[in-house]
Amino acid sequence: MTIETPAADTRHATTATPGTVTIGGDLTVNRIGYGAMRLTGPRVWGDYPDHDRAVGVLRAAVEGGANFIDTADVYGPHSNEELIREALHPYPDDLVIATKGGFVRGGPEYGDLGAVGNRNYLRQAAYMSLRRLGLDHIDLYYLHSPAMTDVPFEDVVGTLADMRRDGLIRHIGLSNVSAGQLRTAMAITEIAAVTVHHNVAVRENEAVRRLAGEAGIVFSPWHPGDIPGEGEGDLFHAVIAPIAAAHHATPRQIALAWQLHLGPRTLPIPGTTSVAHLEQNLSAARIRLSAAEVDAITALVAVQPG
């Protein structure tokens, strides 16, 4: 395991406007990004069946102002990164592409998914992502999962720190971690971003969100605009629908706007295969909720302190 000597903390020194968020002190992006995972085949396996549509959605995302795109080597596997390069390379100067490594996919079923922390594997994974994306370094590289059993978590974070020092990656992110794991990683090296499942109904990672906010780490929720369906979601819709009507917005837009109101470093990454839905997602950044509206949505789920 490698322990980095703490550098001067520049994460709080940012020139970001209320409509932007700064990653690692030097990468400023708009408040809503685009999660590209859905541009794959069924169960995130293989190519998206309508190739031209997928290319069009990616280009529309960037043209619409999404200058942060989230992907991973396991999406496809590999085809998602290749698609991004085909659709968007040469990349705009302000585009930040975040990718992830550490998962391996042994077949087309979700049960075929495993996690590997081996140092050489992670370095190879990053180098191969660079090749597929057509980059000379990765701006934000996430450890996709802390679930590996071959290497201690601390050693895996140390590998990421070494990759950062070598210039392979610019900033380190963590995906699907607990608050305890985030604290452990922060003691080893600087963490620029964390991405976990979080939305109006899913709050199991609230402790991660709060810790990230306290530490100046970008919090990037995935599935950020999801709302439960009929039955389970009746209470959510009863609260959110009137707010949506008052703002001439959809419930999903309100769910995304609520995320942004939780903290200045929140960077949701909604995914979609529809240009119309994409435009709605991005326009949610312009919705200004009242404190009472934010509180009403927040109160829908009781969160244990942690």
Coordinates of C-alpha atoms in Angstrom, one line a residue, residues 29-282:
V29 CA -18.2 21.0 -15.9
N30 CA -21.9 21.8 -16.1
R31 CA -24.1 20.6 -13.2
I32 CA -25.7 17.7 -15.1
G33 CA -23.6 15.2 -17.0
Y34 CA -24.6 12.2 -19.1
G35 CA -24.3 8.5 -18.0
A36 CA -23.6 6.5 -21.1
M37 CA -24.2 3.0 -19.7
R38 CA -27.6 2.6 -21.3
L39 CA -26.0 2.8 -24.8
T40 CA -25.2 -0.9 -24.6
G41 CA -27.1 -4.1 -25.3
P42 CA -29.4 -5.9 -22.9
R43 CA -28.0 -6.3 -19.4
V44 CA -25.2 -3.9 -20.4
W45 CA -23.8 -6.6 -22.7
G46 CA -22.7 -5.9 -26.3
D47 CA -23.4 -3.0 -28.6
Y48 CA -26.5 -0.8 -28.4
P49 CA -28.8 -2.3 -31.1
D50 CA -29.4 1.1 -32.9
H51 CA -25.9 2.3 -33.6
D52 CA -26.8 5.5 -35.4
R53 CA -29.3 6.4 -32.6
A54 CA -26.6 5.9 -30.0
V55 CA -24.1 8.1 -31.8
G56 CA -26.8 10.8 -32.2
V57 CA -27.6 10.7 -28.5
L58 CA -24.0 11.2 -27.5
R59 CA -23.6 14.1 -29.9
A60 CA -26.8 15.7 -28.8
A61 CA -25.6 15.4 -25.2
V62 CA -22.5 17.4 -25.9
E63 CA -24.3 19.9 -28.1
G64 CA -26.8 20.4 -25.3
G65 CA -24.2 21.3 -22.8
A66 CA -23.3 17.9 -21.1
N67 CA -19.5 18.3 -20.9
F68 CA -19.1 15.4 -18.5
I69 CA -19.7 11.9 -19.7
D70 CA -19.5 8.8 -17.5
T71 CA -18.6 5.4 -18.9
A72 CA -16.7 2.3 -17.8
D73 CA -14.6 -0.5 -19.4
V74 CA -17.2 -3.1 -18.4
Y75 CA -20.0 -1.4 -20.3
G76 CA -20.3 -3.7 -23.3
P77 CA -17.6 -4.6 -22.2
H78 CA -15.5 -2.1 -24.1
S79 CA -18.1 -1.1 -26.7
N80 CA -19.3 1.9 -24.7
E81 CA -15.9 3.5 -24.7
E82 CA -15.4 2.7 -28.4
L83 CA -18.8 4.3 -29.2
I84 CA -17.9 7.5 -27.3
R85 CA -14.7 7.8 -29.4
E86 CA -16.5 7.2 -32.6
A87 CA -19.2 9.7 -31.8
L88 CA -17.2 12.5 -30.3
H89 CA -13.5 12.3 -31.2
P90 CA -11.7 14.7 -31.6
Y91 CA -13.2 15.8 -28.3
P92 CA -14.1 19.4 -27.4
D93 CA -11.6 21.1 -25.2
D94 CA -14.0 21.3 -22.2
L95 CA -15.3 17.7 -22.4
V96 CA -14.4 15.5 -19.4
I97 CA -14.7 11.8 -19.8
A98 CA -14.8 9.7 -16.6
T99 CA -14.3 6.0 -16.9
K100 CA -13.9 3.1 -14.5
G101 CA -12.0 -0.1 -14.0
G102 CA -11.9 -3.0 -11.6
F103 CA -15.0 -5.0 -12.7
V104 CA -14.6 -8.0 -15.0
R105 CA -17.4 -9.6 -17.0
G106 CA -17.3 -13.4 -17.6
G107 CA -20.4 -13.5 -19.7
P108 CA -23.7 -11.9 -20.6
E109 CA -25.5 -12.3 -17.3
Y110 CA -25.2 -10.0 -14.3
G111 CA -24.1 -13.0 -12.3
D112 CA -21.0 -13.2 -14.4
L113 CA -19.7 -9.9 -13.0
G114 CA -16.7 -10.0 -10.6
A115 CA -14.2 -7.5 -9.2
V116 CA -10.4 -7.6 -9.5
G117 CA -7.9 -5.4 -7.6
N118 CA -4.6 -6.8 -9.0
R119 CA -2.2 -3.9 -9.6
N120 CA -1.2 -5.0 -13.1
Y121 CA -4.8 -5.7 -14.1
L122 CA -5.9 -2.2 -13.0
R123 CA -3.0 -0.5 -14.9
Q124 CA -3.8 -2.6 -18.0
A125 CA -7.5 -1.7 -17.7
A126 CA -6.6 2.1 -17.6
Y127 CA -4.2 1.8 -20.5
M128 CA -6.8 -0.1 -22.6
S129 CA -9.5 2.5 -21.8
L130 CA -7.0 5.2 -23.0
R131 CA -6.6 3.3 -26.3
R132 CA -10.3 2.8 -26.8
L133 CA -11.2 6.4 -25.9
G134 CA -8.3 7.9 -27.9
L135 CA -6.8 9.8 -24.9
D136 CA -3.3 10.3 -23.6
H137 CA -4.6 10.4 -20.0
I138 CA -7.9 9.9 -18.2
D139 CA -9.3 13.0 -16.5
L140 CA -11.2 11.1 -13.9
Y141 CA -10.7 7.4 -13.3
Y142 CA -13.0 5.5 -10.9
L143 CA -12.4 2.3 -9.1
H144 CA -15.6 0.7 -10.2
S145 CA -16.1 -1.5 -7.1
P146 CA -14.5 -2.2 -3.7
A147 CA -15.8 -5.8 -3.8
M148 CA -12.5 -7.4 -4.9
T149 CA -11.2 -10.2 -2.7
D150 CA -7.7 -10.7 -4.3
V151 CA -6.2 -7.5 -2.9
P152 CA -6.9 -5.4 0.2
F153 CA -8.9 -2.2 -0.6
E154 CA -6.1 0.0 0.8
D155 CA -3.6 -1.5 -1.7
V156 CA -6.0 -0.9 -4.6
V157 CA -6.3 2.8 -3.6
G158 CA -2.5 2.9 -3.5
T159 CA -2.4 1.5 -7.0
L160 CA -4.7 4.4 -8.2
A161 CA -2.4 6.9 -6.4
D162 CA 0.6 5.5 -8.3
M163 CA -1.3 5.7 -11.6
R164 CA -2.1 9.4 -10.8
R165 CA 1.6 10.1 -10.0
D166 CA 2.6 8.4 -13.3
G167 CA 0.3 10.7 -15.3
L168 CA -1.9 7.8 -16.4
I169 CA -4.9 9.4 -14.7
R170 CA -5.5 13.0 -13.6
H171 CA -7.9 12.5 -10.7
I172 CA -9.1 9.5 -8.7
G173 CA -12.7 8.6 -8.1
L174 CA -14.5 5.8 -6.2
S175 CA -17.6 4.0 -7.2
N176 CA -20.1 2.1 -5.0
V177 CA -18.1 2.6 -1.8
S178 CA -19.3 3.0 1.7
A179 CA -18.6 6.0 3.9
G180 CA -16.0 4.0 5.8
Q181 CA -14.2 3.0 2.6
L182 CA -14.3 6.6 1.4
R183 CA -12.7 7.7 4.7
T184 CA -10.0 5.0 4.3
A185 CA -9.2 6.1 0.8
M186 CA -9.1 9.8 1.8
A187 CA -6.3 8.9 4.3
I188 CA -4.2 7.4 1.5
T189 CA -4.6 9.8 -1.4
E190 CA -6.8 12.7 -2.6
I191 CA -10.2 11.6 -3.9
A192 CA -11.8 13.9 -6.4
A193 CA -15.2 12.3 -6.9
V194 CA -17.5 9.5 -5.7
T195 CA -20.4 7.9 -7.5
V196 CA -23.1 5.8 -5.9
H197 CA -26.7 5.0 -6.3
H198 CA -28.8 7.8 -4.9
N199 CA -32.2 9.4 -5.7
V200 CA -35.5 10.5 -4.2
A201 CA -36.2 6.9 -3.1
V202 CA -32.8 5.4 -2.6
R203 CA -30.9 7.0 0.3
E204 CA -28.7 4.1 1.5
N205 CA -25.7 6.1 0.5
E206 CA -26.6 9.3 2.3
A207 CA -23.6 9.0 4.6
V208 CA -21.4 8.9 1.5
R209 CA -23.0 12.0 0.1
R210 CA -22.6 13.9 3.4
L211 CA -19.0 12.9 3.8
A212 CA -18.2 13.9 0.2
G213 CA -19.8 17.3 0.9
E214 CA -17.8 17.8 4.0
A215 CA -14.5 16.9 2.2
G216 CA -15.1 19.0 -0.9
I217 CA -15.4 15.8 -3.0
V218 CA -17.8 15.8 -6.1
F219 CA -20.8 13.6 -5.4
S220 CA -22.1 12.0 -8.7
P221 CA -25.3 10.0 -8.1
W222 CA -26.2 7.4 -10.7
H223 CA -29.9 6.7 -11.5
P224 CA -30.4 10.2 -10.1
G225 CA -33.8 11.0 -11.5
D226 CA -35.5 7.6 -10.9
I227 CA -38.8 7.6 -9.1
P228 CA -40.6 4.4 -8.0
G229 CA -43.5 3.3 -10.2
E230 CA -47.2 2.8 -9.4
G231 CA -47.9 1.4 -6.0
E232 CA -44.5 1.7 -4.3
G233 CA -44.1 5.2 -5.7
D234 CA -47.5 6.6 -5.0
L235 CA -46.3 8.7 -2.0
F236 CA -43.4 10.0 -4.1
H237 CA -45.7 11.0 -6.9
A238 CA -48.2 12.6 -4.6
V239 CA -45.5 14.9 -3.3
I240 CA -43.5 15.5 -6.5
A241 CA -46.3 15.8 -9.0
P242 CA -47.7 19.1 -7.6
I243 CA -44.1 20.5 -7.5
A244 CA -43.6 19.5 -11.1
A245 CA -46.9 21.1 -12.1
A246 CA -45.9 24.4 -10.4
H247 CA -42.6 24.5 -12.3
H248 CA -44.1 23.3 -15.6
A249 CA -41.7 20.4 -15.4
T250 CA -41.8 16.6 -15.4
P251 CA -41.5 14.6 -12.1
R252 CA -38.1 13.3 -13.3
Q253 CA -36.9 16.9 -13.9
I254 CA -37.9 17.8 -10.3
A255 CA -36.1 14.7 -9.0
L256 CA -32.9 15.8 -10.8
A257 CA -33.3 19.4 -9.6
W258 CA -33.7 18.2 -6.1
Q259 CA -30.3 16.4 -6.4
L260 CA -28.6 19.7 -7.4
H261 CA -30.2 21.5 -4.4
L262 CA -28.6 19.1 -2.0
G263 CA -25.1 20.5 -2.4
P264 CA -22.9 22.7 -4.7
R265 CA -20.7 19.8 -5.7
T266 CA -23.5 17.4 -6.8
L267 CA -23.0 16.1 -10.4
P268 CA -25.9 13.8 -11.5
I269 CA -25.3 11.6 -14.5
P270 CA -28.8 10.6 -15.8
G271 CA -28.7 8.2 -18.8
T272 CA -31.2 7.9 -21.6
T273 CA -31.4 6.6 -25.2
S274 CA -33.8 9.4 -26.2
V275 CA -32.8 12.8 -27.3
A276 CA -36.1 14.3 -26.1
H277 CA -35.5 12.9 -22.6
L278 CA -31.9 14.0 -22.7
E279 CA -33.0 17.6 -23.4
Q280 CA -35.4 17.4 -20.4
N281 CA -32.7 16.0 -18.2
L282 CA -30.3 18.8 -19.0

